[in-house]
């Protein structure tokens, strides 16, 4: 019933009471008011039925956005969004067939029932309270009427709570459909994206998802540790935990490696220490490029280069006086090498390998061979002093052995000149 219907009903009841008071005849007052109120409740019931049918019909027509056309390409973890029967169209049909999502028909039906019952009983209570108010204004109220008014107010509050709860159930079910729609066939989705989908805050959506997970609406649902992503599959969640474990292990390894590098660099000058830190960064970048580039032949070249560069910096760490020989190596050769590797990664990622891309990759591979030869020569030059010192020590040793007559030539001469 709309506002005008309620107004007409109230005017009818008031006229009946005025007529009875003016005439002093109250015999048919109760019967007339009861008949008027009954007609009003029947009209209210018809209005509510039409409202509920319109509500379900609207959802039947809309369903989920992904279910409007049978040929829609949107898919979820258990199949495509297709039109299905039921009061909520494709959404209910899809969810009822998907092992990752619970059936929400009971919640929807309960919400509609609570909303209808709450509105019906609440409307009846309002009508009765209006009657009692009019009777009170007419001077017909008594103790019993006052007590009944209090009971009706309590019933009205309870019915309003029931209607509010029913509306909440229907809203929750609708948000669940929107979450499923936002997944678009994926088994994970960021909470920010889901919040945009339903037009709610990130905090609200996070709490909403936690309740749905606890209620098993997402049968295999989880939130990640940072509570920034919804994961609806156990397999995906296990993969996430494994990746988190690997990330943590790698983080610890990097921390331990950095700690070892700090300990190893103790006692070195500030200039050499900075050079060693920069060298470690270049080595890590070369290693990352090697992981990103799948080709076996170029991977071997990059691995060989990484080994040479590591040995160069190991040599500098053992003999810091060699650092001056690495100026051009640090300022030009290593930065250029990293640029070449980045360029190769970009070329290798292209889905179509045309002639220009293939020629570019071949040129970079040849340049890596040239750089490896240059780095090998640089490493060899760092051992020049050691090789010279070794040669000097050998020469001195041979001289001393000759003076003592302990060389092979002296021993043969001594043996040939012995007694017959």
Coordinates of C-alpha atoms in Angstrom, one line a residue:
X1 CA 0.0 0.0 0.0
X2 CA 1.3 3.5 -0.8
X3 CA 0.9 6.7 1.2
X4 CA -2.5 7.5 -0.2
X5 CA -3.9 4.1 0.6
X6 CA -2.7 4.4 4.2
X7 CA -4.2 7.9 4.4
X8 CA -7.6 6.7 3.1
X9 CA -7.7 3.8 5.6
X10 CA -7.0 6.1 8.5
X11 CA -9.7 8.6 7.4
X12 CA -12.2 5.7 7.1
X13 CA -11.5 4.5 10.6
X14 CA -11.7 8.0 12.0
X15 CA -15.1 8.7 10.3
X16 CA -16.4 5.4 11.8
X17 CA -15.3 6.5 15.3
X18 CA -16.7 10.0 14.9
X19 CA -20.0 8.7 13.7
X20 CA -20.2 6.3 16.7
X21 CA -19.3 9.0 19.2
X22 CA -21.8 11.5 17.7
X23 CA -24.6 9.0 17.5
X24 CA -23.8 7.2 20.7
X25 CA -24.2 3.9 19.0
X26 CA -21.1 1.7 19.3
X27 CA -22.8 -1.6 18.4
X28 CA -21.3 -2.0 14.8
X29 CA -18.1 0.0 15.5
X30 CA -16.0 -3.1 16.2
X31 CA -17.4 -5.0 13.2
X32 CA -16.8 -2.1 10.8
X33 CA -13.2 -1.4 12.0
X34 CA -12.4 -5.1 11.8
X35 CA -13.6 -5.4 8.2
X36 CA -11.8 -2.2 7.2
X37 CA -8.5 -3.4 8.8
X38 CA -8.9 -6.9 7.2
X39 CA -9.3 -5.3 3.7
X40 CA -6.2 -3.2 4.4
X41 CA -4.1 -6.2 5.4
X42 CA -5.3 -8.1 2.2
X43 CA -4.2 -5.1 0.1
X44 CA -0.9 -5.0 1.9
X45 CA -0.3 -8.7 1.3
X46 CA -1.1 -8.3 -2.4
X47 CA 1.4 -5.4 -2.6
X48 CA 4.1 -7.4 -0.9
X49 CA 3.6 -10.3 -3.2
X50 CA 3.8 -8.1 -6.2
X51 CA 7.0 -6.5 -4.7
X52 CA 8.6 -9.8 -4.1
X53 CA 7.7 -11.1 -7.5
X54 CA 9.1 -7.9 -9.1
X55 CA 12.3 -8.3 -7.1
X56 CA 12.8 -11.9 -8.1
X57 CA 11.7 -11.2 -11.6
X58 CA 14.3 -8.4 -11.9
X59 CA 17.0 -10.7 -10.7
X60 CA 15.8 -13.4 -13.0
X61 CA 16.1 -11.0 -15.9
X62 CA 19.5 -9.7 -14.9
X63 CA 21.2 -12.7 -13.2
X64 CA 24.9 -12.2 -13.2
X65 CA 26.4 -10.0 -15.9
X66 CA 28.3 -13.0 -17.1
X67 CA 25.1 -15.0 -17.6
X68 CA 23.1 -12.7 -19.9
X69 CA 24.1 -14.5 -23.1
X70 CA 24.9 -18.1 -23.4
X71 CA 27.8 -17.3 -25.6
X72 CA 29.5 -15.0 -23.1
X73 CA 33.2 -15.7 -23.0
X74 CA 33.5 -15.1 -19.2
X75 CA 34.3 -18.3 -17.4
X76 CA 34.8 -19.4 -13.8
X77 CA 36.8 -22.2 -12.1
X78 CA 34.0 -24.7 -12.7
X79 CA 32.7 -23.8 -16.1
X80 CA 31.1 -21.0 -18.2
X81 CA 28.5 -18.5 -17.0
X82 CA 25.4 -19.8 -18.6
X83 CA 21.7 -19.0 -18.2
X84 CA 19.9 -21.4 -15.9
X85 CA 16.6 -21.7 -14.2
X86 CA 15.6 -20.5 -10.8
X87 CA 14.7 -17.1 -9.3
X88 CA 18.2 -15.7 -9.8
X89 CA 18.9 -16.8 -13.3
X90 CA 22.4 -17.8 -14.4
X91 CA 24.1 -17.0 -11.1
X92 CA 22.2 -19.6 -9.1
X93 CA 22.5 -22.2 -11.9
X94 CA 26.2 -21.7 -12.2
X95 CA 26.9 -21.7 -8.5
X96 CA 24.9 -24.8 -7.9
X97 CA 27.1 -26.7 -10.3
X98 CA 30.5 -25.4 -9.1
X99 CA 32.4 -27.3 -6.5
X100 CA 34.2 -24.2 -5.3
X101 CA 31.0 -22.3 -4.3
X102 CA 28.2 -23.1 -1.9
X103 CA 24.5 -23.1 -2.9
X104 CA 22.9 -19.9 -1.6
X105 CA 19.3 -20.7 -2.5
X106 CA 18.4 -21.3 1.1
X107 CA 19.8 -17.9 2.2
X108 CA 18.0 -16.1 -0.6
X109 CA 14.7 -17.9 0.2
X110 CA 15.1 -17.2 3.9
X111 CA 15.8 -13.5 3.2
X112 CA 12.7 -13.2 1.0
X113 CA 10.6 -14.9 3.7
X114 CA 12.0 -12.7 6.5
X115 CA 11.5 -9.6 4.5
X116 CA 7.9 -10.6 3.6
X117 CA 6.9 -11.7 7.1
X118 CA 8.5 -8.7 8.7
X119 CA 6.8 -6.3 6.3
X120 CA 3.4 -8.0 6.6
X121 CA 3.4 -8.2 10.4
X122 CA 4.9 -4.8 10.7
X123 CA 2.3 -3.3 8.4
X124 CA -0.5 -5.0 10.5
X125 CA 1.0 -3.6 13.7
X126 CA 1.1 -0.1 12.2
X127 CA -2.5 -0.3 11.2
X128 CA -3.6 -1.6 14.6
X129 CA -1.5 1.2 16.3
X130 CA -3.2 3.8 14.1
X131 CA -6.6 2.4 15.1
X132 CA -5.6 2.5 18.8
X133 CA -4.3 6.1 18.4
X134 CA -7.5 7.2 16.8
X135 CA -9.5 5.5 19.5
X136 CA -7.3 7.2 22.1
X137 CA -7.9 10.6 20.5
X138 CA -11.6 9.8 20.6
X139 CA -11.4 9.1 24.3
X140 CA -12.1 5.4 23.9
X141 CA -8.7 4.1 25.2
X142 CA -8.4 2.1 28.3
X143 CA -5.9 0.1 30.3
X144 CA -6.3 -3.0 28.1
X145 CA -5.9 -0.9 24.9
X146 CA -2.7 0.7 26.3
X147 CA -1.3 -2.7 27.2
X148 CA -2.1 -4.0 23.7
X149 CA -0.4 -1.0 22.2
X150 CA 2.8 -1.8 24.1
X151 CA 2.7 -5.4 22.9
X152 CA 2.1 -4.2 19.3
X153 CA 5.1 -1.9 19.5
X154 CA 7.3 -4.8 20.7
X155 CA 6.0 -6.9 17.8
X156 CA 6.6 -4.0 15.4
X157 CA 10.2 -3.8 16.5
X158 CA 10.7 -7.5 16.1
X159 CA 9.1 -7.5 12.6
X160 CA 11.3 -4.6 11.6
X161 CA 14.4 -6.5 12.8
X162 CA 13.2 -9.5 10.8
X163 CA 12.7 -7.4 7.6
X164 CA 16.2 -5.8 8.2
X165 CA 17.7 -9.3 8.6
X166 CA 16.0 -10.5 5.4
X167 CA 17.3 -7.5 3.5
X168 CA 20.8 -8.3 4.8
X169 CA 20.6 -11.9 3.7
X170 CA 19.6 -10.9 0.2
X171 CA 22.3 -8.2 0.0
X172 CA 25.0 -10.7 1.2
X173 CA 23.8 -13.2 -1.5
X174 CA 23.9 -10.5 -4.1
X175 CA 27.5 -9.5 -3.1
X176 CA 28.5 -13.1 -3.3
X177 CA 27.3 -13.2 -6.9
X178 CA 29.3 -10.1 -7.7
X179 CA 32.5 -11.6 -6.1
X180 CA 32.1 -14.7 -8.2
X181 CA 31.6 -12.6 -11.3
X182 CA 34.7 -10.6 -10.5
X183 CA 36.8 -13.7 -10.4
X184 CA 36.2 -14.3 -14.1
X185 CA 37.4 -17.9 -14.1
X186 CA 40.4 -17.2 -11.9
X187 CA 41.0 -18.9 -8.6
X188 CA 42.3 -15.8 -6.9
X189 CA 41.5 -12.1 -7.0
X190 CA 42.7 -9.0 -5.2
X191 CA 40.5 -7.5 -2.5
X192 CA 40.9 -4.0 -4.1
X193 CA 39.3 -5.3 -7.3
X194 CA 36.5 -7.0 -5.4
X195 CA 35.8 -3.8 -3.5
X196 CA 35.4 -1.9 -6.7
X197 CA 33.1 -4.6 -8.0
X198 CA 30.6 -4.2 -5.1
X199 CA 31.2 -0.5 -4.4
X200 CA 32.3 -1.1 -0.8
X201 CA 35.4 -0.3 1.2
X202 CA 38.4 -2.6 1.3
X203 CA 37.9 -3.2 5.0
X204 CA 34.2 -4.1 4.5
X205 CA 35.0 -6.5 1.7
X206 CA 37.7 -8.2 3.8
X207 CA 35.4 -8.8 6.7
X208 CA 32.6 -9.8 4.3
X209 CA 34.8 -12.4 2.7
X210 CA 36.0 -13.8 6.0
X211 CA 32.4 -14.4 7.0
X212 CA 31.6 -16.1 3.7
X213 CA 34.7 -18.3 4.1
X214 CA 33.7 -19.2 7.7
X215 CA 30.2 -20.0 6.4
X216 CA 31.7 -22.2 3.7
X217 CA 30.2 -20.1 0.8
X218 CA 33.7 -20.3 -0.7
X219 CA 34.2 -24.0 0.0
X220 CA 38.0 -23.9 -0.4
X221 CA 38.4 -20.2 0.3
X222 CA 41.3 -18.5 2.0
X223 CA 42.8 -15.0 2.3
X224 CA 46.5 -14.6 1.9
X225 CA 48.7 -13.8 4.9
X226 CA 48.6 -10.1 4.1
X227 CA 44.8 -10.2 3.6
X228 CA 45.0 -8.5 0.2
X229 CA 43.9 -11.4 -2.0
X230 CA 41.0 -14.0 -2.1
X231 CA 42.1 -17.5 -3.0
X232 CA 39.2 -20.0 -3.7
X233 CA 41.1 -23.2 -4.6
X234 CA 43.2 -25.4 -2.3
X235 CA 45.6 -26.1 -5.1
X236 CA 46.2 -22.4 -5.7
X237 CA 46.5 -21.8 -2.0
X238 CA 49.1 -24.6 -1.7
X239 CA 51.0 -23.0 -4.6
X240 CA 50.8 -19.7 -2.8
X241 CA 52.2 -21.1 0.5
X242 CA 55.0 -22.8 -1.4
X243 CA 55.9 -19.6 -3.2
X244 CA 55.8 -17.7 0.1
X245 CA 58.1 -20.4 1.6
X246 CA 60.6 -20.1 -1.4
X247 CA 60.5 -16.3 -1.1
X248 CA 61.3 -16.5 2.6
X249 CA 64.1 -18.9 1.9
X250 CA 65.5 -16.6 -0.8
X251 CA 65.2 -13.6 1.5
X252 CA 67.1 -15.4 4.2
X253 CA 69.8 -16.5 1.7
X254 CA 70.2 -12.9 0.5
X255 CA 70.5 -11.6 4.1
X256 CA 73.0 -14.3 4.9
X257 CA 75.0 -13.5 1.7
X258 CA 74.9 -9.8 2.5
X259 CA 76.1 -10.5 6.0
X260 CA 79.0 -12.7 4.7
X261 CA 79.9 -10.0 2.2
X262 CA 80.0 -7.4 5.0
X263 CA 82.2 -9.7 7.1
X264 CA 84.5 -10.5 4.1
X265 CA 84.8 -6.8 3.2
X266 CA 85.9 -5.9 6.7
X267 CA 89.5 -4.4 6.6
X268 CA 89.1 -3.2 3.0
X269 CA 89.2 0.4 2.1
X270 CA 86.0 2.3 1.5
X271 CA 86.7 2.4 -2.2
X272 CA 87.4 -1.3 -2.6
X273 CA 84.3 -2.1 -0.4
X274 CA 82.1 -0.1 -2.7
X275 CA 83.6 -1.8 -5.7
X276 CA 82.9 -5.2 -4.2
X277 CA 79.2 -4.3 -3.4
X278 CA 78.8 -3.0 -7.0
X279 CA 80.4 -6.2 -8.3
X280 CA 78.0 -8.3 -6.3
X281 CA 75.0 -6.4 -7.7
X282 CA 76.3 -7.0 -11.3
X283 CA 76.8 -10.7 -10.6
X284 CA 73.2 -11.0 -9.3
X285 CA 71.9 -9.2 -12.4
X286 CA 73.8 -11.5 -14.7
X287 CA 72.3 -14.5 -12.7
X288 CA 68.8 -13.1 -13.0
X289 CA 69.2 -12.6 -16.8
X290 CA 70.4 -16.2 -17.1
X291 CA 67.3 -17.4 -15.3
X292 CA 65.0 -15.3 -17.5
X293 CA 66.6 -16.4 -20.8
X294 CA 65.7 -20.0 -21.7
X295 CA 68.1 -20.8 -24.5
X296 CA 70.7 -23.5 -23.6
X297 CA 73.6 -22.2 -25.7
X298 CA 73.3 -18.6 -24.5
X299 CA 72.7 -19.8 -21.0
X300 CA 76.1 -21.5 -21.0
X301 CA 77.7 -18.3 -22.2
X302 CA 76.1 -16.3 -19.5
X303 CA 77.0 -18.9 -16.8
X304 CA 80.7 -18.8 -18.0
X305 CA 80.6 -15.0 -17.8
X306 CA 79.2 -15.1 -14.3
X307 CA 82.0 -17.5 -13.2
X308 CA 84.7 -15.3 -14.7
X309 CA 83.3 -12.1 -13.1
X310 CA 83.0 -13.8 -9.7
X311 CA 86.6 -14.9 -9.9
X312 CA 87.7 -11.4 -10.8
X313 CA 86.2 -10.0 -7.7
X314 CA 87.5 -12.8 -5.6
X315 CA 90.9 -11.9 -6.8
X316 CA 90.4 -8.2 -5.9
X317 CA 89.2 -9.2 -2.5
X318 CA 92.3 -11.2 -1.9
X319 CA 94.6 -8.6 -3.4
X320 CA 93.0 -5.1 -3.0
X321 CA 95.9 -3.5 -4.8
X322 CA 94.5 -5.0 -8.0
X323 CA 91.4 -2.7 -7.8
X324 CA 93.0 0.0 -9.8
X325 CA 93.1 -2.3 -12.8
X326 CA 89.3 -2.6 -12.8
X327 CA 88.3 1.0 -13.5
X328 CA 87.2 0.5 -17.1
X329 CA 85.8 -2.9 -16.2
X330 CA 83.5 -1.3 -13.6
X331 CA 82.7 1.9 -15.5
X332 CA 82.0 0.5 -19.0
X333 CA 82.3 -3.2 -19.6
X334 CA 79.9 -4.5 -16.8
X335 CA 77.2 -1.8 -17.4
X336 CA 77.3 -2.5 -21.1
X337 CA 77.1 -6.2 -20.5
X338 CA 73.9 -5.7 -18.4
X339 CA 72.4 -3.6 -21.1
X340 CA 73.0 -6.3 -23.7
X341 CA 71.5 -8.9 -21.5
X342 CA 68.4 -6.7 -20.9
X343 CA 68.1 -6.2 -24.6
X344 CA 68.3 -9.9 -25.3
X345 CA 65.6 -10.6 -22.7
X346 CA 63.3 -8.1 -24.4
X347 CA 63.9 -9.5 -27.9
X348 CA 63.5 -13.1 -26.6
X349 CA 60.1 -12.2 -25.1
X350 CA 58.6 -11.2 -28.4
X351 CA 56.0 -13.7 -29.6
X352 CA 57.0 -13.4 -33.2
X353 CA 60.7 -13.8 -34.0
X354 CA 61.2 -11.9 -37.2
X355 CA 64.5 -11.4 -39.1
X356 CA 65.5 -8.3 -37.2
X357 CA 64.9 -9.9 -33.9
X358 CA 66.9 -13.0 -34.8
X359 CA 69.8 -10.9 -36.2
X360 CA 69.8 -8.8 -33.0
X361 CA 70.0 -11.9 -30.8
X362 CA 72.8 -13.4 -32.9
X363 CA 74.8 -10.2 -32.6
X364 CA 74.4 -10.1 -28.8
X365 CA 75.5 -13.7 -28.6
X366 CA 78.6 -13.0 -30.6
X367 CA 79.3 -10.0 -28.4
X368 CA 79.0 -12.1 -25.3
X369 CA 81.7 -14.4 -26.7
X370 CA 84.0 -11.4 -27.2
X371 CA 83.3 -10.1 -23.7
X372 CA 84.1 -13.6 -22.2
X373 CA 87.5 -13.6 -24.0
X374 CA 88.1 -10.1 -22.7
X375 CA 87.1 -10.9 -19.2
X376 CA 89.3 -14.1 -19.3
X377 CA 92.3 -11.9 -20.3
X378 CA 91.5 -9.5 -17.5
X379 CA 91.4 -12.3 -15.0
X380 CA 94.7 -13.6 -16.3
X381 CA 96.3 -10.2 -16.1
X382 CA 95.4 -10.1 -12.4
X383 CA 97.6 -13.1 -11.8
X384 CA 100.6 -11.6 -13.6
X385 CA 102.4 -10.6 -10.5
X386 CA 101.8 -14.0 -8.9
X387 CA 103.1 -15.7 -12.1
X388 CA 106.2 -13.5 -12.0
X389 CA 106.8 -14.2 -8.3
X390 CA 106.4 -17.9 -9.0
X391 CA 108.9 -17.8 -11.9
X392 CA 111.4 -15.9 -9.7
X393 CA 111.1 -18.4 -6.9
X394 CA 111.6 -21.3 -9.3
X395 CA 114.7 -19.6 -10.7
X396 CA 116.2 -19.0 -7.3
X397 CA 115.4 -22.5 -6.2
X398 CA 117.0 -24.0 -9.3
X399 CA 120.2 -21.9 -8.7
X400 CA 120.4 -23.1 -5.1
X401 CA 119.9 -26.7 -6.1
X402 CA 122.7 -26.3 -8.8
X403 CA 125.0 -24.8 -6.2
X404 CA 124.4 -27.8 -3.9
X405 CA 124.9 -30.2 -6.8
X406 CA 121.3 -31.5 -6.4
X407 CA 120.1 -30.9 -9.9
X408 CA 119.6 -33.8 -12.3
X409 CA 122.5 -32.6 -14.5
X410 CA 125.0 -32.3 -11.6
X411 CA 124.0 -35.7 -10.3
X412 CA 124.6 -37.3 -13.7
X413 CA 128.0 -35.7 -14.0
X414 CA 129.0 -36.8 -10.5
X415 CA 127.9 -40.4 -11.3
X416 CA 129.9 -40.5 -14.6
X417 CA 133.1 -39.3 -12.9
X418 CA 133.0 -41.9 -10.1
X419 CA 135.4 -44.9 -9.6
X420 CA 135.4 -47.7 -12.2

